[in-house]
Tab-separated table of C-alpha atoms in Angstrom:
chain	number	residue	atom	x	y	z
O	6	UNK	CA	98.416	116.226	109.883
O	7	UNK	CA	97.411	119.511	111.496
O	8	UNK	CA	94.189	121.204	110.474
O	9	UNK	CA	93.319	124.882	110.368
O	10	UNK	CA	89.582	125.166	110.857
O	11	UNK	CA	87.935	127.149	108.051
O	12	UNK	CA	84.589	128.562	109.096
O	13	UNK	CA	84.567	131.584	106.817
O	14	UNK	CA	86.373	133.997	109.129
O	15	UNK	CA	90.009	134.691	109.582
O	16	UNK	CA	93.245	134.902	107.723
O	17	UNK	CA	93.976	131.217	107.325
O	18	UNK	CA	96.745	131.385	104.757
O	19	UNK	CA	99.074	133.411	106.966
O	20	UNK	CA	98.814	130.713	109.653
O	21	UNK	CA	99.445	128.010	107.064
O	22	UNK	CA	102.510	129.872	105.688
O	23	UNK	CA	103.968	130.320	109.176
O	24	UNK	CA	103.483	126.625	109.966
O	25	UNK	CA	105.149	125.701	106.694
O	26	UNK	CA	108.112	127.891	107.691
O	27	UNK	CA	108.601	125.738	110.821
O	28	UNK	CA	108.327	122.572	108.746
O	29	UNK	CA	104.718	121.686	109.469
O	30	UNK	CA	102.179	121.105	106.706
O	31	UNK	CA	98.636	122.032	107.701
O	32	UNK	CA	95.344	121.537	105.928
O	33	UNK	CA	92.815	124.375	105.740
O	34	UNK	CA	89.487	122.592	106.029
O	35	UNK	CA	85.843	122.749	107.005
O	36	UNK	CA	85.499	118.951	106.755
O	37	UNK	CA	84.356	117.555	110.125
O	38	UNK	CA	85.936	114.147	109.460
O	39	UNK	CA	89.359	115.651	108.704
O	40	UNK	CA	89.131	117.691	111.900
O	41	UNK	CA	88.104	114.636	113.929
O	42	UNK	CA	91.128	112.659	112.700
O	43	UNK	CA	93.717	115.459	112.852
O	44	UNK	CA	96.808	115.302	115.064
O	45	UNK	CA	96.147	118.855	116.186
O	46	UNK	CA	93.678	121.655	115.534
O	47	UNK	CA	94.241	125.339	115.006
O	48	UNK	CA	91.202	127.569	115.427
O	49	UNK	CA	91.953	131.015	114.002
O	50	UNK	CA	89.483	133.843	113.717
O	51	UNK	CA	88.885	137.537	113.300
O	52	UNK	CA	85.708	139.598	113.446
O	53	UNK	CA	82.645	139.191	115.639
O	54	UNK	CA	82.291	136.489	118.330
O	55	UNK	CA	78.596	135.789	117.654
O	56	UNK	CA	79.144	135.389	113.932
O	57	UNK	CA	82.063	133.028	114.482
O	58	UNK	CA	79.999	130.831	116.821
O	59	UNK	CA	77.059	130.921	114.414
O	60	UNK	CA	79.295	129.897	111.498
O	61	UNK	CA	80.913	127.117	113.550
O	62	UNK	CA	77.541	125.733	114.654
O	63	UNK	CA	75.902	126.006	111.226
O	64	UNK	CA	78.799	124.166	109.594
O	65	UNK	CA	78.577	121.489	112.289
O	66	UNK	CA	82.138	122.298	113.344
O	67	UNK	CA	81.554	123.464	116.929
O	68	UNK	CA	80.644	119.915	117.935
O	69	UNK	CA	83.592	118.212	116.232
O	70	UNK	CA	86.117	120.749	117.563
O	71	UNK	CA	84.717	120.244	121.081
O	72	UNK	CA	84.723	116.460	120.874
O	73	UNK	CA	88.184	116.225	119.340
O	74	UNK	CA	89.585	118.533	122.016
O	75	UNK	CA	87.844	116.577	124.778
O	76	UNK	CA	89.444	113.431	123.370
O	77	UNK	CA	92.813	114.958	124.139
O	78	UNK	CA	93.968	116.300	120.762
O	79	UNK	CA	95.936	119.541	121.052
O	80	UNK	CA	93.876	122.613	120.137
O	81	UNK	CA	95.249	126.129	119.656
O	82	UNK	CA	92.855	129.071	119.407
O	83	UNK	CA	94.334	132.244	117.929
O	84	UNK	CA	92.895	135.734	118.584
O	85	UNK	CA	89.101	135.390	118.218
O	86	UNK	CA	89.739	131.638	118.094
O	87	UNK	CA	91.090	131.901	121.664
O	88	UNK	CA	88.034	133.835	122.821
O	89	UNK	CA	85.732	131.171	121.342
O	90	UNK	CA	87.243	128.612	123.748
O	91	UNK	CA	85.620	130.424	126.689
O	92	UNK	CA	82.183	130.190	128.286
O	93	UNK	CA	80.692	133.427	126.995
O	94	UNK	CA	81.302	136.860	125.506
O	95	UNK	CA	79.508	140.169	125.963
O	96	UNK	CA	80.353	141.338	122.424
O	97	UNK	CA	77.065	142.584	120.854
O	98	UNK	CA	74.966	141.042	123.636
O	99	UNK	CA	75.665	137.868	125.587
O	100	UNK	CA	76.778	134.906	123.468
O	101	UNK	CA	77.850	131.424	124.458
O	102	UNK	CA	81.238	130.126	123.366
O	103	UNK	CA	82.631	126.592	123.172
O	104	UNK	CA	83.058	126.455	126.936
O	105	UNK	CA	86.337	124.517	126.925
O	106	UNK	CA	87.866	126.989	129.385
O	107	UNK	CA	85.681	128.609	132.057
O	108	UNK	CA	85.667	132.399	131.815
O	109	UNK	CA	84.308	135.453	130.056
O	110	UNK	CA	85.296	137.652	127.142
O	111	UNK	CA	85.167	141.376	127.921
O	112	UNK	CA	85.713	144.646	126.069
O	113	UNK	CA	88.565	146.999	126.954
O	114	UNK	CA	87.382	149.923	129.076
O	115	UNK	CA	86.811	153.324	127.425
O	116	UNK	CA	89.759	155.700	127.378
O	117	UNK	CA	92.109	153.266	125.671
O	118	UNK	CA	92.704	153.172	121.962
O	119	UNK	CA	90.819	150.168	120.627
O	120	UNK	CA	91.672	147.916	118.830
O	121	UNK	CA	94.711	147.144	120.990
O	122	UNK	CA	96.899	146.992	117.897
O	123	UNK	CA	100.607	146.406	117.634
O	124	UNK	CA	103.434	144.693	119.492
O	125	UNK	CA	103.196	144.143	123.224
O	126	UNK	CA	105.078	142.077	125.801
O	127	UNK	CA	103.867	138.715	127.058
O	128	UNK	CA	105.016	137.836	130.573
O	129	UNK	CA	105.088	134.190	131.514
O	130	UNK	CA	102.489	132.832	133.945
O	131	UNK	CA	101.916	129.179	134.800
O	132	UNK	CA	104.756	127.283	133.042
O	133	UNK	CA	103.697	125.890	129.665
O	134	UNK	CA	105.393	123.954	126.840
O	135	UNK	CA	104.008	126.626	124.490
O	136	UNK	CA	106.600	129.089	125.825
O	137	UNK	CA	109.606	126.760	125.510
O	138	UNK	CA	112.580	128.837	124.271
O	139	UNK	CA	110.402	131.959	124.171
O	140	UNK	CA	111.837	134.743	126.344
O	141	UNK	CA	109.813	136.044	129.271
O	142	UNK	CA	108.493	139.422	128.103
O	143	UNK	CA	108.953	138.699	124.397
O	144	UNK	CA	106.925	140.921	122.047
O	145	UNK	CA	103.980	139.539	120.089
O	146	UNK	CA	101.603	141.188	117.611
O	147	UNK	CA	98.072	141.926	118.838
O	148	UNK	CA	94.948	143.214	117.057
O	149	UNK	CA	91.799	142.913	119.187
O	150	UNK	CA	89.133	144.872	121.062
O	151	UNK	CA	88.067	142.181	123.565
O	152	UNK	CA	90.100	140.105	126.009
O	153	UNK	CA	89.530	136.918	127.989
O	154	UNK	CA	89.014	136.809	131.739
O	155	UNK	CA	89.497	133.176	132.868
O	156	UNK	CA	87.800	131.993	136.079
O	157	UNK	CA	90.851	129.954	137.068
O	158	UNK	CA	94.082	131.985	137.178
O	159	UNK	CA	96.085	128.734	136.899
O	160	UNK	CA	95.074	128.586	133.235
O	161	UNK	CA	96.944	131.865	132.560
O	162	UNK	CA	100.296	131.060	130.934
O	163	UNK	CA	100.932	134.570	129.582
O	164	UNK	CA	99.843	138.070	130.600
O	165	UNK	CA	100.028	141.475	128.941
O	166	UNK	CA	99.531	145.064	130.104
O	167	UNK	CA	97.168	147.346	128.213
O	168	UNK	CA	95.317	149.630	130.578
O	169	UNK	CA	94.964	146.552	132.761
O	170	UNK	CA	96.803	143.233	132.917
O	171	UNK	CA	94.899	140.720	130.808
O	172	UNK	CA	95.424	137.036	129.971
O	173	UNK	CA	97.147	136.923	126.600
O	174	UNK	CA	97.879	133.174	126.625
O	175	UNK	CA	95.987	130.346	128.331
O	176	UNK	CA	96.234	126.593	128.684
O	177	UNK	CA	93.806	124.045	130.121
O	178	UNK	CA	95.400	120.648	129.524
O	179	UNK	CA	95.535	120.076	125.758
O	180	UNK	CA	93.597	123.264	125.010
O	181	UNK	CA	95.680	126.381	124.296
O	182	UNK	CA	94.695	129.908	123.401
O	183	UNK	CA	96.694	133.003	122.466
O	184	UNK	CA	95.227	136.469	122.029
O	185	UNK	CA	98.114	137.598	119.836
O	186	UNK	CA	98.985	136.389	116.347
O	187	UNK	CA	101.991	134.043	116.519
O	188	UNK	CA	101.907	133.809	112.701
O	189	UNK	CA	102.571	137.567	112.596
O	190	UNK	CA	105.002	137.808	115.492
O	191	UNK	CA	108.351	137.158	113.830
O	192	UNK	CA	110.806	134.627	115.304
O	193	UNK	CA	109.097	134.461	118.735
O	194	UNK	CA	105.787	133.618	117.077
O	195	UNK	CA	107.354	130.967	114.853
O	196	UNK	CA	109.041	129.413	117.905
O	197	UNK	CA	105.678	129.224	119.637
O	198	UNK	CA	104.007	127.573	116.645
O	199	UNK	CA	106.855	125.081	116.515
O	200	UNK	CA	106.264	124.321	120.214
O	201	UNK	CA	102.592	123.642	119.500
O	202	UNK	CA	103.473	121.362	116.564
O	203	UNK	CA	105.742	119.335	118.854
O	204	UNK	CA	102.745	118.582	121.079
O	205	UNK	CA	100.706	117.247	118.160
F	1	UNK	CA	103.112	148.021	127.476
F	2	UNK	CA	102.131	148.554	123.860
F	3	UNK	CA	105.112	149.589	121.742
F	4	UNK	CA	105.080	152.456	119.255
F	5	UNK	CA	105.470	151.038	115.759
F	6	UNK	CA	107.954	151.896	113.029
F	7	UNK	CA	106.581	151.070	109.601
F	8	UNK	CA	108.497	151.213	106.325
F	9	UNK	CA	106.244	151.938	103.378
F	10	UNK	CA	106.973	150.443	99.985
F	11	UNK	CA	105.352	152.101	96.994
F	12	UNK	CA	104.919	149.454	94.332
F	13	UNK	CA	104.549	150.101	90.622
F	14	UNK	CA	104.435	147.291	88.063
F	15	UNK	CA	105.716	144.905	90.716
F	16	UNK	CA	108.715	147.060	91.692
F	17	UNK	CA	109.404	149.354	94.650
F	18	UNK	CA	109.551	153.058	93.911
F	19	UNK	CA	109.524	156.252	95.969
F	20	UNK	CA	109.114	159.807	94.809
F	21	UNK	CA	108.755	163.296	96.207
F	22	UNK	CA	105.123	164.349	96.652
F	23	UNK	CA	103.783	161.595	94.428
F	24	UNK	CA	105.929	162.443	91.349
F	25	UNK	CA	109.470	161.724	90.057
F	26	UNK	CA	109.489	158.042	90.901
F	27	UNK	CA	112.725	156.095	91.148
F	28	UNK	CA	112.940	152.338	90.686
F	29	UNK	CA	114.716	150.405	93.403
F	30	UNK	CA	114.006	146.814	94.147
F	31	UNK	CA	111.903	143.716	94.514
F	32	UNK	CA	109.093	144.286	97.036
F	33	UNK	CA	109.293	140.825	98.598
F	34	UNK	CA	113.065	140.990	99.102
F	35	UNK	CA	112.776	144.535	100.447
F	36	UNK	CA	109.949	143.517	102.775
F	37	UNK	CA	111.901	140.553	104.072
F	38	UNK	CA	114.967	142.713	104.655
F	39	UNK	CA	112.914	145.273	106.592
F	40	UNK	CA	111.329	142.520	108.675
F	41	UNK	CA	114.750	141.080	109.517
F	42	UNK	CA	115.993	144.584	110.339
F	43	UNK	CA	113.302	145.034	112.994
F	44	UNK	CA	110.399	146.725	111.185
F	45	UNK	CA	107.179	146.297	113.166
F	46	UNK	CA	104.909	146.168	110.170
F	47	UNK	CA	105.012	146.801	106.424
F	48	UNK	CA	102.808	148.788	104.103
F	49	UNK	CA	102.740	148.088	100.371
F	50	UNK	CA	101.032	150.819	98.369
F	51	UNK	CA	100.124	149.870	94.826
F	52	UNK	CA	100.414	153.065	92.823
F	53	UNK	CA	99.417	151.513	89.510
F	54	UNK	CA	95.722	151.104	90.024
F	55	UNK	CA	94.909	149.436	86.701
F	56	UNK	CA	93.203	146.087	86.403
F	57	UNK	CA	96.432	144.424	85.262
F	58	UNK	CA	98.311	145.783	88.272
F	59	UNK	CA	95.614	144.489	90.611
F	60	UNK	CA	96.644	140.959	89.653
F	61	UNK	CA	100.293	141.844	90.236
F	62	UNK	CA	99.598	143.138	93.732
F	63	UNK	CA	97.561	140.036	94.577
F	64	UNK	CA	100.469	137.815	93.558
F	65	UNK	CA	102.767	140.062	95.577
F	66	UNK	CA	100.579	139.712	98.700
F	67	UNK	CA	100.677	135.932	98.320
F	68	UNK	CA	104.478	135.916	97.971
F	69	UNK	CA	104.993	138.282	100.908
F	70	UNK	CA	102.814	136.041	103.106
F	71	UNK	CA	105.152	133.134	102.372
F	72	UNK	CA	108.307	135.057	103.269
F	73	UNK	CA	107.417	137.687	105.861
F	74	UNK	CA	106.056	136.915	109.337
F	75	UNK	CA	105.115	140.368	110.555
F	76	UNK	CA	101.854	142.146	109.702
F	77	UNK	CA	101.558	143.813	106.337
F	78	UNK	CA	98.984	146.107	104.784
F	79	UNK	CA	98.143	146.392	101.106
F	80	UNK	CA	96.685	149.613	99.739
F	81	UNK	CA	95.996	151.273	96.407
F	82	UNK	CA	93.082	150.827	94.057
F	83	UNK	CA	90.967	148.728	96.427
F	84	UNK	CA	87.373	149.634	95.675
F	85	UNK	CA	85.206	146.576	96.317
F	86	UNK	CA	84.731	144.016	99.054
F	87	UNK	CA	85.918	141.401	96.530
F	88	UNK	CA	89.260	143.254	96.225
F	89	UNK	CA	89.563	143.271	100.008
F	90	UNK	CA	88.637	139.614	100.338
F	91	UNK	CA	91.167	138.419	97.764
F	92	UNK	CA	94.045	140.389	99.343
F	93	UNK	CA	93.186	139.318	102.901
F	94	UNK	CA	92.771	135.708	101.768
F	95	UNK	CA	96.167	135.872	100.068
F	96	UNK	CA	97.671	136.675	103.468
F	97	UNK	CA	97.556	140.446	103.956
F	98	UNK	CA	96.800	141.385	107.576
F	99	UNK	CA	95.027	144.613	106.617
F	100	UNK	CA	93.873	146.484	103.560
F	101	UNK	CA	93.934	150.231	103.268
F	102	UNK	CA	91.298	152.203	101.406
F	103	UNK	CA	91.442	155.876	100.515
F	104	UNK	CA	89.524	157.208	97.505
F	105	UNK	CA	86.980	154.366	97.637
F	106	UNK	CA	86.262	155.124	101.304
F	107	UNK	CA	85.232	158.679	100.390
F	108	UNK	CA	83.273	157.715	97.292
F	109	UNK	CA	81.607	154.656	98.797
F	110	UNK	CA	81.383	154.960	102.593
F	111	UNK	CA	79.446	151.690	103.102
F	112	UNK	CA	82.558	149.844	101.859
F	113	UNK	CA	84.275	150.646	105.175
F	114	UNK	CA	81.436	149.046	107.127
F	115	UNK	CA	81.109	146.071	104.774
F	116	UNK	CA	84.791	145.134	104.993
F	117	UNK	CA	84.832	145.752	108.743
F	118	UNK	CA	81.823	143.525	109.362
F	119	UNK	CA	83.158	140.784	107.115
F	120	UNK	CA	86.790	140.690	108.301
F	121	UNK	CA	86.857	142.634	111.575
F	122	UNK	CA	87.768	146.292	112.021
F	123	UNK	CA	91.430	145.404	112.669
F	124	UNK	CA	91.669	144.566	108.951
F	125	UNK	CA	90.415	147.967	107.783
F	126	UNK	CA	92.798	150.898	107.504
F	127	UNK	CA	91.373	154.100	106.103
F	128	UNK	CA	94.096	156.212	104.527
F	129	UNK	CA	93.474	159.946	104.722
F	130	UNK	CA	95.498	162.355	102.588
F	131	UNK	CA	95.332	165.727	104.324
F	132	UNK	CA	96.194	169.181	102.987
F	133	UNK	CA	96.289	172.336	105.083
F	134	UNK	CA	93.749	175.032	104.238
F	135	UNK	CA	93.318	178.599	105.499
F	136	UNK	CA	95.504	178.215	108.524
F	137	UNK	CA	97.362	181.501	108.315
F	138	UNK	CA	96.617	184.732	110.116
F	139	UNK	CA	95.081	185.697	113.421
F	140	UNK	CA	91.588	186.086	114.770
F	141	UNK	CA	90.338	188.395	117.533
F	142	UNK	CA	89.900	186.949	121.020
F	143	UNK	CA	86.842	188.571	122.607
F	144	UNK	CA	86.513	192.372	122.515
F	145	UNK	CA	89.747	194.380	122.670
F	146	UNK	CA	91.611	191.475	124.236
F	147	UNK	CA	94.008	190.776	121.400
F	148	UNK	CA	94.409	188.137	118.733
F	149	UNK	CA	95.223	184.464	118.529
F	150	UNK	CA	96.343	182.365	115.562
F	151	UNK	CA	93.528	180.932	113.458
F	152	UNK	CA	93.425	177.188	114.297
F	153	UNK	CA	94.644	175.113	111.381
F	154	UNK	CA	92.251	173.108	109.226
F	155	UNK	CA	92.937	170.299	106.796
F	156	UNK	CA	90.997	169.103	103.778
F	157	UNK	CA	90.730	165.482	102.613
F	158	UNK	CA	92.164	164.857	99.137
F	159	UNK	CA	91.611	161.747	97.035
F	160	UNK	CA	92.932	160.223	93.801
F	161	UNK	CA	96.555	160.125	95.022
F	162	UNK	CA	96.320	163.585	96.521
F	163	UNK	CA	95.114	165.321	93.363
F	164	UNK	CA	91.413	165.903	94.037
F	165	UNK	CA	90.018	168.036	96.885
F	166	UNK	CA	86.829	166.686	98.451
F	167	UNK	CA	85.660	169.552	100.641
F	168	UNK	CA	85.722	167.153	103.619
F	169	UNK	CA	87.291	168.330	106.867
F	170	UNK	CA	89.980	165.859	107.973
F	171	UNK	CA	88.970	165.808	111.663
F	172	UNK	CA	85.299	165.230	110.854
F	173	UNK	CA	86.195	162.553	108.302
F	174	UNK	CA	88.492	160.791	110.776
F	175	UNK	CA	85.656	160.601	113.322
F	176	UNK	CA	83.280	159.388	110.644
F	177	UNK	CA	85.528	156.573	109.424
F	178	UNK	CA	85.930	155.407	113.030
F	179	UNK	CA	82.144	155.307	113.408
F	180	UNK	CA	81.820	153.471	110.076
F	181	UNK	CA	84.128	150.680	111.270
F	182	UNK	CA	87.717	151.590	110.429
F	183	UNK	CA	90.190	149.958	112.809
F	184	UNK	CA	93.049	152.290	112.057
F	185	UNK	CA	93.832	155.540	110.227
F	186	UNK	CA	96.876	156.094	108.038
F	187	UNK	CA	97.246	159.867	108.055
F	188	UNK	CA	99.377	161.405	105.323
F	189	UNK	CA	100.204	165.085	105.171
F	190	UNK	CA	100.311	166.020	101.488
F	191	UNK	CA	102.190	169.212	102.401
F	192	UNK	CA	104.965	167.287	104.158
F	193	UNK	CA	105.101	164.118	102.078
F	194	UNK	CA	108.381	163.539	100.283
F	195	UNK	CA	110.144	166.575	101.763
F	196	UNK	CA	111.874	164.793	104.692
F	197	UNK	CA	111.378	167.938	106.783
F	198	UNK	CA	109.202	166.391	109.479
F	199	UNK	CA	105.631	165.190	109.921
F	200	UNK	CA	102.741	167.635	110.359
F	201	UNK	CA	102.663	167.428	114.153
F	202	UNK	CA	99.572	169.621	114.577
F	203	UNK	CA	97.624	167.470	112.125
F	204	UNK	CA	98.562	164.270	113.932
F	205	UNK	CA	97.808	165.681	117.384
F	206	UNK	CA	94.426	166.972	116.216
F	207	UNK	CA	93.384	163.637	114.679
F	208	UNK	CA	94.725	161.571	117.594
F	209	UNK	CA	92.715	163.683	120.041
F	210	UNK	CA	89.583	163.267	117.927
F	211	UNK	CA	89.524	159.471	117.523
F	212	UNK	CA	90.117	156.431	119.716
F	213	UNK	CA	91.457	154.080	117.040
F	214	UNK	CA	95.207	153.874	116.309
F	215	UNK	CA	96.717	156.408	113.923
F	216	UNK	CA	99.771	155.849	111.697
F	217	UNK	CA	101.571	159.116	110.950
F	218	UNK	CA	102.824	159.446	107.403
F	219	UNK	CA	104.507	162.025	105.238
F	220	UNK	CA	107.652	163.976	105.969
F	221	UNK	CA	109.986	161.711	107.954
F	222	UNK	CA	113.543	163.005	107.577
F	223	UNK	CA	115.098	161.323	110.602
F	224	UNK	CA	114.596	159.802	114.045
F	225	UNK	CA	113.901	163.200	115.635
F	226	UNK	CA	110.858	163.636	113.374
F	227	UNK	CA	109.560	160.248	114.470
F	228	UNK	CA	110.118	161.127	118.118
F	229	UNK	CA	108.134	164.354	117.638
F	230	UNK	CA	105.174	162.708	115.932
F	231	UNK	CA	105.035	159.791	118.405
F	232	UNK	CA	105.134	162.139	121.428
F	233	UNK	CA	103.790	165.635	120.591
F	234	UNK	CA	101.801	164.271	117.647
F	235	UNK	CA	100.426	161.427	119.847
F	236	UNK	CA	100.620	158.997	116.908
F	237	UNK	CA	100.691	155.221	117.548
F	238	UNK	CA	102.990	154.446	114.656
F	239	UNK	CA	105.342	156.306	112.357
F	240	UNK	CA	105.555	155.398	108.703
F	241	UNK	CA	108.473	156.336	106.485
F	242	UNK	CA	109.636	155.457	103.023
F	243	UNK	CA	112.619	157.261	101.565
F	244	UNK	CA	114.791	157.483	104.714
F	245	UNK	CA	114.711	153.698	105.004
F	246	UNK	CA	114.603	152.966	101.331
F	247	UNK	CA	117.708	154.974	100.499
F	248	UNK	CA	119.461	153.780	103.648
F	249	UNK	CA	119.680	157.208	105.295
F	250	UNK	CA	118.727	155.535	108.582
F	251	UNK	CA	118.287	151.915	109.599
F	252	UNK	CA	115.253	150.753	111.560
F	253	UNK	CA	117.627	149.873	114.420
F	254	UNK	CA	119.133	153.369	114.480
F	255	UNK	CA	115.663	154.920	114.614
F	256	UNK	CA	114.568	152.582	117.403
F	257	UNK	CA	117.752	153.176	119.426
F	258	UNK	CA	117.158	156.902	119.198
F	259	UNK	CA	113.515	156.561	120.258
F	260	UNK	CA	114.398	154.219	123.124
F	261	UNK	CA	117.064	156.658	124.365
F	262	UNK	CA	114.383	159.348	124.385
F	263	UNK	CA	111.951	157.323	126.476
F	264	UNK	CA	109.710	155.912	123.734
F	265	UNK	CA	108.684	152.277	124.214
F	266	UNK	CA	109.630	150.344	121.074
F	267	UNK	CA	109.958	146.645	120.277
F	268	UNK	CA	113.470	145.318	120.649
């Protein structure tokens, strides 16, 4: 069973519906035990970084997500959920993340329309099973104001241009993160979710 | 590179899709979920469902609709119409809507914009602005004895489905909603809406220069050339249309081909 971590932020049902479309049932839960015993974890999220981390810690979920990921279970962070995987963010002051992937979360520079909202191309980086049967340069749906800046460029499996080239998909072993919303990205997004399910 | 978006709008009344000219003379034509799915398959970048029956009964209908759309459609969709509390927003977003759009309630209760934005992120908050031109005719003197120039146009914000003037200036209101936490503006020209004679390009350009959040142009699309104009001269990030798609005058693919051939970056 896959779990979608419910910590009070994020559109969980759309992720669940998209998974169901590719034949995967997923449980929306905030139960630490169910997360610890899941075959794979999806960490969604929208809104503010600090609030997400606070909610995760207060619900005792930060620890179980970290431990389960460190034990080798596949973890996919979506949008803010991807940013939470990193060391720290400078959104509303400096805040520590889960620290599963070394790097920082930064805001887009002034002069660009923010949020970066709409469909943009994702170019392949380091080869990853997440992009199996997904075309190089396929469009995905984005809606975010901050982006991740990984310390190790080898973790970058997808990159996107918006004022600068930023890391739109990352992988460090069993830990995956995507800045876009695969659940909202039509057939390419569904293919990517199916790829993740295959790893679980 | 970020693509310009093409967004079909589905006006929903009593669970059915309708579209009229300038908010009157509605015509019934179809199941919203089927229509939404068809648009998604045809290459629409996003969908907007506007509930134009803002009664309590209809609120339940639109919630059920959002839940059904989420099961069938895997592109972003926005629900608008009659949303006036954070509880309304929460239930629609929880059902699977990507964004909610608020119009009258945003004017009457500004803190709602900030509350929804802080709770669900600003990307979930679209403020819809219905704009009507005011006092834009004539000329004004330029300096002393140096001639005349046209009076710059102004637009006033209208609420209650475009029936009630508010006295608010559209440009000032657009900047204010951005500051309050809106993630996007859906800008409808009341003068152009339903007439398929083109968007109000000046209105769109003026708002797009004033804010740094995305703007969806709405009202007046008659064909691909209107969309090209509003996405280039009007500087809009997305073009919304209803009747030209709904009555099959143009397909999404035909519009996108035209835009692509004229140098606009669109999703293939």
